[in-house]
C-alpha cells in the first residue's frame, strides 16, 4: 500500500487585519509641521510657567532655624550646671543630662515681614536626616500598625534592629509596638506660641494640630491601640513617646512622621494657625528642644507658610515650564530659518546621493 496523500493545509483567508493593512494615520513630518509643533509647545508652556511661577512667588514663607539658637544650645552637665556648648558633641551630651532625657525649653522669636492670610501652615524642617535610607525605610511592621498581631519571627524580619525593648531578652512581652527604626526615631520637639502685634497687644496663638495627616492613613493604615514598650527608657530613647490616653491612630504627628520623606532635607506639617498674621507681628515660640539632631550634624527649623492653588512655595515647576517653552520656541525659530534658507520640496529626489553622483558624472 502506498502512503496516504498529504492533507493540504488550509490557506488563511485574506483580511486587512492579517495582512496588516488596516487604515492608520500616517502623518508626514514636513519641516513646516515640525516648526508648528515647536511653536505650539512654546506658546503653551511659557504662559503655564509664568502662571505657576507667579503663584509660587505669591506664597509668603518664614523660615527660622533654632537648633543653633543661643537659647537652645545651653549645656547642662551631669551635675546640673548650665554653661555654653561649643560643639555638637557637647550639645548631644547635654540633652541626655536633662531630667529623664526630656530636653529643655528655649524661646525663639519670629518677625512677620509680609502679611500672611489664614490658614497659615506650620512645619518643622529637618536637614541631613536620611529617611530614604533602604534599611531605615524597611524597618517597620505595617501589620502591627494596622492592629494585627504578627508573630515574633515576622517582627524580627521586618523591624530589625528595633524589635525588642531589651535585645538580650527576646520575650513576647518585650516586643516594641510600634517597632522599627522609623517609629523609634519619632520626632518629639513641641511648640507653643504667643503673638505680639505692632501695637504691643499680646495673645496666645492657637495651633490646630488636627487634620494634618492623610485621611486614608488615619482610617486604614493605623489602628486604635496604645503603644507598648515604645521609647519609654530614657537611656535608649530614640525619639518621642505616645503616652497618656493617646492611641496610635489618634497621634497624627506620629502618622505624619511615618510617611517617610524622599530627600534628606524635608518638612513635615505640624499644625495650622487659623488667623491672619499682619506685617510687623512678632511670634514668640517656646520650643521643647528634645530631638537630638546634634548627633548627626542635622538642623531643625520652624517654617510658617501660606499656600496657593498650586500648593506651597516651589519655583521649580514654573521655571521648568518656562525653560522648556523657551527652548521649544528657539528650536522652532532655528528650524524655520533653515527651511527658509534651504527650502526642499516634498519628494524631491534630486537630493539623493545617487542623483547627485549622476549629475556630477554628466557635468
Tab-separated table of N, CA and C in Angstrom, residues 342 344 348-363:
chain	number	residue	atom	x	y	z
A	342	UNK	N	17.185	77.104	2.998
A	342	UNK	CA	17.392	75.954	2.106
A	342	UNK	C	16.081	75.182	1.961
A	344	UNK	N	13.155	72.785	0.596
A	344	UNK	CA	13.209	71.489	-0.088
A	344	UNK	C	11.789	71.010	-0.326
A	348	UNK	N	11.389	65.473	-3.384
A	348	UNK	CA	12.417	65.906	-4.328
A	348	UNK	C	13.570	64.917	-4.284
A	349	UNK	N	13.705	64.127	-5.384
A	349	UNK	CA	14.735	63.089	-5.429
A	349	UNK	C	16.104	63.628	-5.802
A	350	UNK	N	16.188	64.901	-6.136
A	350	UNK	CA	17.472	65.450	-6.561
A	350	UNK	C	18.497	65.506	-5.442
A	351	UNK	N	18.033	65.375	-4.186
A	351	UNK	CA	18.949	65.420	-3.050
A	351	UNK	C	19.497	64.049	-2.681
A	352	UNK	N	19.036	62.986	-3.362
A	352	UNK	CA	19.554	61.660	-3.080
A	352	UNK	C	20.987	61.532	-3.570
A	353	UNK	N	21.772	60.712	-2.884
A	353	UNK	CA	23.207	60.639	-3.179
A	353	UNK	C	23.482	60.167	-4.598
A	354	UNK	N	22.702	59.169	-5.061
A	354	UNK	CA	22.981	58.684	-6.428
A	354	UNK	C	22.578	59.676	-7.506
A	355	UNK	N	21.560	60.489	-7.211
A	355	UNK	CA	21.185	61.521	-8.170
A	355	UNK	C	22.257	62.603	-8.244
A	356	UNK	N	22.814	62.928	-7.036
A	356	UNK	CA	23.908	63.902	-7.038
A	356	UNK	C	25.108	63.364	-7.805
A	357	UNK	N	25.412	62.049	-7.621
A	357	UNK	CA	26.537	61.441	-8.344
A	357	UNK	C	26.297	61.422	-9.844
A	358	UNK	N	25.061	61.171	-10.260
A	358	UNK	CA	24.729	61.161	-11.696
A	358	UNK	C	24.940	62.542	-12.288
A	359	UNK	N	24.478	63.580	-11.593
A	359	UNK	CA	24.659	64.935	-12.112
A	359	UNK	C	26.152	65.294	-12.183
A	360	UNK	N	26.900	64.800	-11.226
A	360	UNK	CA	28.332	65.107	-11.228
A	360	UNK	C	29.019	64.422	-12.428
A	361	UNK	N	28.652	63.179	-12.722
A	361	UNK	CA	29.251	62.491	-13.858
A	361	UNK	C	28.868	63.122	-15.172
A	362	UNK	N	27.616	63.567	-15.282
A	362	UNK	CA	27.161	64.187	-16.505
A	362	UNK	C	27.774	65.578	-16.674
A	363	UNK	N	28.064	66.190	-15.536
A	363	UNK	CA	28.613	67.557	-15.603
A	363	UNK	C	30.066	67.579	-16.059
